[in-house]
Tab-separated table of C-alpha atoms in Angstrom:
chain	number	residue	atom	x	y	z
A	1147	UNK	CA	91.480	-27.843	7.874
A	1148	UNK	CA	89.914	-25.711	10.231
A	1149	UNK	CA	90.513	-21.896	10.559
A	1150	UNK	CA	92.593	-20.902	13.890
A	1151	UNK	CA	92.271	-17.671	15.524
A	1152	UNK	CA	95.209	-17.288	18.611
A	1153	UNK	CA	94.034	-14.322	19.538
A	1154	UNK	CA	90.842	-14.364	19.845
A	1155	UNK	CA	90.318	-11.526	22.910
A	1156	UNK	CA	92.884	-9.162	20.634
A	1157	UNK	CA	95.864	-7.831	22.643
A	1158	UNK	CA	94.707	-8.727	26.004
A	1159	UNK	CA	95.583	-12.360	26.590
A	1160	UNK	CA	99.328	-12.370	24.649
A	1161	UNK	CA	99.492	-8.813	26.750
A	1162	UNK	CA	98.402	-10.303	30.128
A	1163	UNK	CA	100.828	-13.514	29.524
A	1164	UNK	CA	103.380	-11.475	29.029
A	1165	UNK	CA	103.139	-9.495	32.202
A	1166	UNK	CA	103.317	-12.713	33.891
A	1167	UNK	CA	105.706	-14.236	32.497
A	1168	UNK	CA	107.856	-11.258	33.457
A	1169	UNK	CA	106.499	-11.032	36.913
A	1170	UNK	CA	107.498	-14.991	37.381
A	1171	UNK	CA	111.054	-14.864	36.277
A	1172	UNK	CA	111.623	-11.160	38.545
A	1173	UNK	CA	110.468	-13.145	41.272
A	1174	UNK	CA	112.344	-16.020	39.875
A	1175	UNK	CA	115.405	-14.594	39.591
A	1176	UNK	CA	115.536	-13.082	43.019
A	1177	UNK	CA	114.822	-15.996	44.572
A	1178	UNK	CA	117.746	-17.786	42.614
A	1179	UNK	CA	120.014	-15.282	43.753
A	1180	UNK	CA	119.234	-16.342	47.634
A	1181	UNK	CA	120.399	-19.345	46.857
A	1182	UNK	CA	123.870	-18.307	46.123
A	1183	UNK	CA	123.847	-16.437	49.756
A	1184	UNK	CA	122.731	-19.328	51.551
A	1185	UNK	CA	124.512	-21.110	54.111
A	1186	UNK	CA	123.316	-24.510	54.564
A	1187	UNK	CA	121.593	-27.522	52.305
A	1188	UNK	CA	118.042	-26.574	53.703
A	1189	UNK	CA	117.975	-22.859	52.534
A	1190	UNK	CA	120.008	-23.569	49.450
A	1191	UNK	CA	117.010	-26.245	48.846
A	1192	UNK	CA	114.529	-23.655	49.851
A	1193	UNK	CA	115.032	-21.300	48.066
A	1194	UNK	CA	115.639	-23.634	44.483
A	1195	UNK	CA	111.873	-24.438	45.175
A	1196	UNK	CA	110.727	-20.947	45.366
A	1197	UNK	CA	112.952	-20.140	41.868
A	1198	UNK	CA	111.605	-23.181	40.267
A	1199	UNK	CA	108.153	-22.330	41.164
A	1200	UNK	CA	108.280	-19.048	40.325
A	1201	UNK	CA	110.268	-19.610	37.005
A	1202	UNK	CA	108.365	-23.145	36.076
A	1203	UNK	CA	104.968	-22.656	37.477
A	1204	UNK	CA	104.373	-18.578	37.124
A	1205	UNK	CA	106.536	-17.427	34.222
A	1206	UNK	CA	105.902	-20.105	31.949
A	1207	UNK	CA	102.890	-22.199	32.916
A	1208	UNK	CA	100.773	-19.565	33.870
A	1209	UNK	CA	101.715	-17.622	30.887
A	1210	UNK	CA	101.009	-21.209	28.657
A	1211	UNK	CA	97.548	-21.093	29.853
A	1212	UNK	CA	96.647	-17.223	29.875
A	1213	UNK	CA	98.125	-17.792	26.206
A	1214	UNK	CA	95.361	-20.237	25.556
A	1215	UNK	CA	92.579	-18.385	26.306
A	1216	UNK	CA	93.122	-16.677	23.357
A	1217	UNK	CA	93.011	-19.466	21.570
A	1218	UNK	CA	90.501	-20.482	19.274
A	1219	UNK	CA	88.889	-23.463	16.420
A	1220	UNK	CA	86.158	-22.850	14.376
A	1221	UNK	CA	83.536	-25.152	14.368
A	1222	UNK	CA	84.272	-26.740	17.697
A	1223	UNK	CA	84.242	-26.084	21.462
A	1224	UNK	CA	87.738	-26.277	23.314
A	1225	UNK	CA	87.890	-28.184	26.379
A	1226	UNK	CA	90.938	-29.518	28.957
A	1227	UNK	CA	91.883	-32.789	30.257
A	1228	UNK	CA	92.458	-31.531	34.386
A	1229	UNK	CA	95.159	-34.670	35.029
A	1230	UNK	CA	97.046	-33.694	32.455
A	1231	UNK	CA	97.084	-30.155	32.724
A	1232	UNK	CA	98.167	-30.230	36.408
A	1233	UNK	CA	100.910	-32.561	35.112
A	1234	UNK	CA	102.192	-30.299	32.605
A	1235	UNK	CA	102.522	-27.811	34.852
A	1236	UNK	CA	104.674	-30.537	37.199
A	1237	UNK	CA	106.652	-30.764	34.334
A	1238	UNK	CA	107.465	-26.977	33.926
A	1239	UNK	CA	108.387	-27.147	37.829
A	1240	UNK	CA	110.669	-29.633	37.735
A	1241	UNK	CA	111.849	-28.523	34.912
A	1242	UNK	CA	113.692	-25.160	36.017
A	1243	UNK	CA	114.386	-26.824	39.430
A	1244	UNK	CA	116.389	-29.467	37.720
A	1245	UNK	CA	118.285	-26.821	35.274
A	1246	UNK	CA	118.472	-25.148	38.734
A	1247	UNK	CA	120.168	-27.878	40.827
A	1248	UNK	CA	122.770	-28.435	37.520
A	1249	UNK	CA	124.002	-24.853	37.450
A	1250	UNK	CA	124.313	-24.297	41.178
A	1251	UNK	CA	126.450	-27.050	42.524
A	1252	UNK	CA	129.844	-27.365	42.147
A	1253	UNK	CA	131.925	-24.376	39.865
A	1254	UNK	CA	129.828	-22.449	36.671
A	1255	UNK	CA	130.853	-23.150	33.396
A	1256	UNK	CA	129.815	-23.191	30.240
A	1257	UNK	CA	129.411	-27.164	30.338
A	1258	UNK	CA	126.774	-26.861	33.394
A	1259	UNK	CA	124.904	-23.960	31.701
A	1260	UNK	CA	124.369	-25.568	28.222
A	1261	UNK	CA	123.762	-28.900	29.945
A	1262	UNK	CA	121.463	-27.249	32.549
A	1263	UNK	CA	119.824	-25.264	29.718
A	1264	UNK	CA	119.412	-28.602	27.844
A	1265	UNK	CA	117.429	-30.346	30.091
A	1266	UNK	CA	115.409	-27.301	30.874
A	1267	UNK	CA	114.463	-26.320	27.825
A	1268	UNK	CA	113.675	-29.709	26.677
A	1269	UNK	CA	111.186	-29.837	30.105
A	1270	UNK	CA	109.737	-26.685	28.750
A	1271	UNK	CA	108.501	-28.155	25.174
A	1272	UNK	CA	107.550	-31.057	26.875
A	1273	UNK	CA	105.379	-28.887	29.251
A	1274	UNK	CA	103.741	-27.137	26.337
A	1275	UNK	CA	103.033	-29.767	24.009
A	1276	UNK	CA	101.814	-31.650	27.452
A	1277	UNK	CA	99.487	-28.576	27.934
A	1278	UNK	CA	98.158	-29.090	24.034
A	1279	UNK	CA	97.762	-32.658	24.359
A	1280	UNK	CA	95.179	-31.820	26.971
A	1281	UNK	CA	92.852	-29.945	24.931
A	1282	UNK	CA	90.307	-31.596	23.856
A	1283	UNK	CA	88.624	-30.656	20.255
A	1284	UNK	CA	86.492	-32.456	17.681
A	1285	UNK	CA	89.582	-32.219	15.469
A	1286	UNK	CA	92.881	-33.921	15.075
A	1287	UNK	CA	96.117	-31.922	16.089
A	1288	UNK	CA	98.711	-32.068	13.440
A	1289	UNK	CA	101.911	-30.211	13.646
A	1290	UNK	CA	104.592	-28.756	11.343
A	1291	UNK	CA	108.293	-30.749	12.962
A	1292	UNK	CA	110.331	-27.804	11.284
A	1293	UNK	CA	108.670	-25.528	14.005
A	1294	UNK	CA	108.255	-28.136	16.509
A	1295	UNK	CA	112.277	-28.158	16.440
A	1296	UNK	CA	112.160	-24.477	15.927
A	1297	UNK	CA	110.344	-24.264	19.220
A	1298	UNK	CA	112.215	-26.543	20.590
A	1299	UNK	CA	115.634	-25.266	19.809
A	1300	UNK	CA	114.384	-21.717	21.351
A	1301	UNK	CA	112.945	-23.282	24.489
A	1302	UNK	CA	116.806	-24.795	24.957
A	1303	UNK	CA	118.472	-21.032	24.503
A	1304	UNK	CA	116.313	-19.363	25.913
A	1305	UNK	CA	116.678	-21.862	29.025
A	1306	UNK	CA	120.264	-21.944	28.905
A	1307	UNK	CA	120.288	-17.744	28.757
A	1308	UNK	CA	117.931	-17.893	32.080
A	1309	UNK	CA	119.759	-20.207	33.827
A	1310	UNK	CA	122.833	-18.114	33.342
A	1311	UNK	CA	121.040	-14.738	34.333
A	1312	UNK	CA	119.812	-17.086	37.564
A	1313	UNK	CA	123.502	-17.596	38.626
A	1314	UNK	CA	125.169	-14.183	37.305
A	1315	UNK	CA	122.744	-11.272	37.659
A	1316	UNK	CA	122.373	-9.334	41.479
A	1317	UNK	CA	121.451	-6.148	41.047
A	1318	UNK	CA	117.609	-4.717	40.944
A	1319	UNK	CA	117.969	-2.886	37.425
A	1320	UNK	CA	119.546	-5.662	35.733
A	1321	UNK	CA	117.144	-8.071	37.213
A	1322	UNK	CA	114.190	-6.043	35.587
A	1323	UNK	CA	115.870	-5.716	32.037
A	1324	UNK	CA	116.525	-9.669	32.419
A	1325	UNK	CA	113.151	-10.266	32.949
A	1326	UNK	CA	111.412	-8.709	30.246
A	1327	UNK	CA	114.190	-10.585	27.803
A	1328	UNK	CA	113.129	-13.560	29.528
A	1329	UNK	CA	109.254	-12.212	28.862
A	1330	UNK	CA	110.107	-12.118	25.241
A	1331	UNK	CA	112.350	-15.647	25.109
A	1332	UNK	CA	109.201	-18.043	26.847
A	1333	UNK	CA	106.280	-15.965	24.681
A	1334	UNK	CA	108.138	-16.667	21.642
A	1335	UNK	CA	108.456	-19.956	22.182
A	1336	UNK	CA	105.273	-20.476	23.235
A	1337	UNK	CA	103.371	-18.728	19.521
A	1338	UNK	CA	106.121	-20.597	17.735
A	1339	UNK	CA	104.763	-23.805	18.892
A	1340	UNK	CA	101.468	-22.851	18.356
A	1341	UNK	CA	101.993	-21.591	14.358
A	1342	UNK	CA	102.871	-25.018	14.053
A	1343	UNK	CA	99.567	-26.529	14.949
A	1344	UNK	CA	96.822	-27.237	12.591
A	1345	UNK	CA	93.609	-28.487	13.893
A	1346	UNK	CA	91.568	-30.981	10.651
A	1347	UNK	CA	87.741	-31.761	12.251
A	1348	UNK	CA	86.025	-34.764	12.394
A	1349	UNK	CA	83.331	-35.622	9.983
A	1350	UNK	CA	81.125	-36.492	12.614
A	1351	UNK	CA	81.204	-34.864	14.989
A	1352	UNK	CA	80.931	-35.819	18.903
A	1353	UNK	CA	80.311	-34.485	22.788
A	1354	UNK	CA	83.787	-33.129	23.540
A	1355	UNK	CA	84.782	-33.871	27.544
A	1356	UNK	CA	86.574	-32.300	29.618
A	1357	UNK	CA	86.552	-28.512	31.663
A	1358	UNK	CA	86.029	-25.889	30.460
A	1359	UNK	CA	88.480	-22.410	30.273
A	1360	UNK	CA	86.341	-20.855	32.462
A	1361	UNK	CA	86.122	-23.516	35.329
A	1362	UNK	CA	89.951	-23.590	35.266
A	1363	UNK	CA	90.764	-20.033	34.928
A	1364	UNK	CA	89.282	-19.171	38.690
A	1365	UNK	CA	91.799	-21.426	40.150
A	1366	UNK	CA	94.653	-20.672	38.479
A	1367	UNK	CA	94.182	-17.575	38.842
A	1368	UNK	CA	93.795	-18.006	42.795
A	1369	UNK	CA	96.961	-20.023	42.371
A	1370	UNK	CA	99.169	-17.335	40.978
A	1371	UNK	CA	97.518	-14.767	43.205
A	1372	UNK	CA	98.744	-16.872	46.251
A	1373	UNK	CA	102.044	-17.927	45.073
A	1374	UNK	CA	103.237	-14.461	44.229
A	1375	UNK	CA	102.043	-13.250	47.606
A	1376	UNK	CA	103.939	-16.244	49.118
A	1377	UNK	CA	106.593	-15.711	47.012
A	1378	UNK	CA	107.010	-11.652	48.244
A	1379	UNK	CA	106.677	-12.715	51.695
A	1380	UNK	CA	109.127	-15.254	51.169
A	1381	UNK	CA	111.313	-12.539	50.154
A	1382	UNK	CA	110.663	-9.739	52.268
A	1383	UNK	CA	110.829	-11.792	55.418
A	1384	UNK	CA	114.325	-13.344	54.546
A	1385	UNK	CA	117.539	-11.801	55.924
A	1386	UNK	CA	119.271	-9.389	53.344
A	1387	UNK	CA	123.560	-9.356	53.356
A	1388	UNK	CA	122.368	-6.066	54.981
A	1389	UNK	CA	120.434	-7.779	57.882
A	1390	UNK	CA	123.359	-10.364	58.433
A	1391	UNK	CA	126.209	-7.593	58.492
A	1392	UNK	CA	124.301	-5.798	61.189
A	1393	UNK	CA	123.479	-8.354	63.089
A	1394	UNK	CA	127.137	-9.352	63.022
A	1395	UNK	CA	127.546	-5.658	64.093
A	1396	UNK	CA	125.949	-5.752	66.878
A	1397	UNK	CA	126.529	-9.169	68.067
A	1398	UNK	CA	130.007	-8.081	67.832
A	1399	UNK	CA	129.359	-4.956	70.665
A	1400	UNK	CA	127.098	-6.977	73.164
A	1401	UNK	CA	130.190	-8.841	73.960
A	1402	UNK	CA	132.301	-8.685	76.893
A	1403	UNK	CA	135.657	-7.137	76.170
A	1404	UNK	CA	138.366	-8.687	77.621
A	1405	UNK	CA	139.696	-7.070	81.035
A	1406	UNK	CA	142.838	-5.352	81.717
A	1407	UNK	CA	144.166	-7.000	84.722
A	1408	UNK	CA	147.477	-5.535	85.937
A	1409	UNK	CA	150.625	-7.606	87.133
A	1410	UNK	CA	152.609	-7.604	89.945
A	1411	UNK	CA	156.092	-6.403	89.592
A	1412	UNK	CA	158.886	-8.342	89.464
A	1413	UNK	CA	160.924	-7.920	93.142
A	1414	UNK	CA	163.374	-9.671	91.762
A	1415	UNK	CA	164.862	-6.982	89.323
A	1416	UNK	CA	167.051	-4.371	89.993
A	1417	UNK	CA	165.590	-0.983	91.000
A	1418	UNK	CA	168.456	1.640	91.360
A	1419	UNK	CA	166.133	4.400	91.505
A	1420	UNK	CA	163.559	3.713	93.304
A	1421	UNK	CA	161.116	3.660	90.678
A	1422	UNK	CA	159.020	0.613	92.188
A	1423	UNK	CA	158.164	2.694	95.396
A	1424	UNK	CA	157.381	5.353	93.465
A	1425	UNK	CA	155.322	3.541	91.474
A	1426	UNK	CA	152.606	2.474	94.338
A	1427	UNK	CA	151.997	6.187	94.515
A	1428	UNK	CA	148.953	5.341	91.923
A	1429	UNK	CA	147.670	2.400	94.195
A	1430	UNK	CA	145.277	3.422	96.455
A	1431	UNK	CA	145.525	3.493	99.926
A	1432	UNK	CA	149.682	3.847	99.078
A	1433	UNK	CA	151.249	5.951	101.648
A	1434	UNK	CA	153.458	8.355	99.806
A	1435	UNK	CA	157.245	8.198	100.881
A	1436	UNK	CA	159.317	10.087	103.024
A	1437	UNK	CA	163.059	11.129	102.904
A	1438	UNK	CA	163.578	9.096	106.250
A	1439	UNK	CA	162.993	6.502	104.670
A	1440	UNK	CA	165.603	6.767	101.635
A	1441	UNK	CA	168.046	8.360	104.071
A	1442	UNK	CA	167.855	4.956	106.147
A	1443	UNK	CA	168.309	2.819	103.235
């Protein structure tokens, strides 16, 4: 059996894949919380794209892959199957967006989180041991099922507590402190599945295929770069509840307020007094009355 060194760079890469996968679920989260706010199917659709990327493709594949460059086999080169790859990070995607499109139709309850976080988590192992069936090695991968399920059975919690936090959580603060919990929840997932590999090499050994970590890495990295600018722009270009109420402010005041049209008097009821000649004194153009004339009368 072949010694395995995960991190291989020291604190860098489990640091750096952490920082992402907190970055990914902020932006996740906010994004998840526009969909509550929307008004129609195509915003509400929208914006569960933007969550599931962010969530799927930044927070947990991203951090799956800067986790791997840390990781190491002695006695062999590591390469990666690009078809596969790309479709385990599909996987992650649709993933969250189908956890996603569970929780936020219809009323929350506990039955749509834990089945939402079932399905999601379960899309989340799949990603990762997708990702690891895509290395190739001149080894054989053999894993542990006790931590398999481990990691699988944190992978569904740890789903089911994002999903809720997606739905629940509004304001900036506990965003943040959601985020790094989240941070914590997919890297420990992630090095639980790992501690259950062991790699056993080949007695002859052979040309391993495939690309390499550093002919991936530039675009992926590209890749996150763009989709967290998209992402923020995304963001900051949408409407805020602020936006909306001002608008509705000011739409309100650029309309024409009804006019105040005056009626005629009614000739027909008594005036004892006098009061309806005295009251065209206001009129203009009224002559004002003289005692000649109520003396005639």
């Amino acid at each position: 059996m072949a010694d395995i060194n995960h991190f291989e760079y020291g604190w860098i890469t489990p640091a750096l894949s952490y920082a992402l996968s907190v970055l990914g679920s902020i932006l996740g989260l906010v994004c998840a919380g526009r969909i509550r706010t929307a008004t129609s199917t195509g915003q509400k659709l929208w914006w569960g794209t933007l969550a599931a990327w962010a969530l799927g493709g930044t927070a947990i594949w991203t951090m799956h892959f800067m986790a791997m460059l840390g990781f190491a086999v002695t006695g062999t080169r590591i390469r990666y199957d690009v078809p596969i790859t790309v479709a385990s990070a599909l996987i992650a995607v649709a993933a969250v967006g189908l956890g996603l499109a569970i929780v936020g139709t219809g009323r929350l309850s506990a039955a749509r989180i834990l089945g939402g976080g079932l399905f999601t988590g379960a899309g989340v192992a799949a990603m990762h041991y997708t990702g690891m069936a895509a290395m190739r090695l001149d080894g054989r991968l053999v894993y542990d099922d006790l931590r398999v399920g481990l990691s699988v059975l944190i992978a569904v919690v740890a789903a089911s507590v994002a999903l809720w936090l997606a739905v629940t959580v509004r304001k900036a603060v506990a965003i943040f402190a959601s985020a790094l919990v989240m941070g914590v929840a997919v890297n420990g997932m992630h090095f639980t599945g790992m501690s259950a590999l062991s790699v056993h090499l080949h007695e002859e050994r052979g040309e391993v295929t495939g690309a390499g970590v550093g002919t991936l890495l530039i675009p992926i990295v590209l890749l996150v770069i763009f989709g967290v600018v998209g992402l923020v722009y995304a963001l900051l270009a949408a409407p805020t509840d602020e936006d909306r109420a001002a608008l509705a402010y000011l739409d309100g005041r650029q309309r024409p307020q009804p006019s105040t049209v005056a009626t005629a008097p009614d000739v027909s009821a008594p005036d004892p007094v006098g009061l309806r000649a005295r009251s065209t004194l206001a009129r203009p153009g009224a002559q004002f009355p003289s005692r000649r004339d109520h003396s005639s009368r």
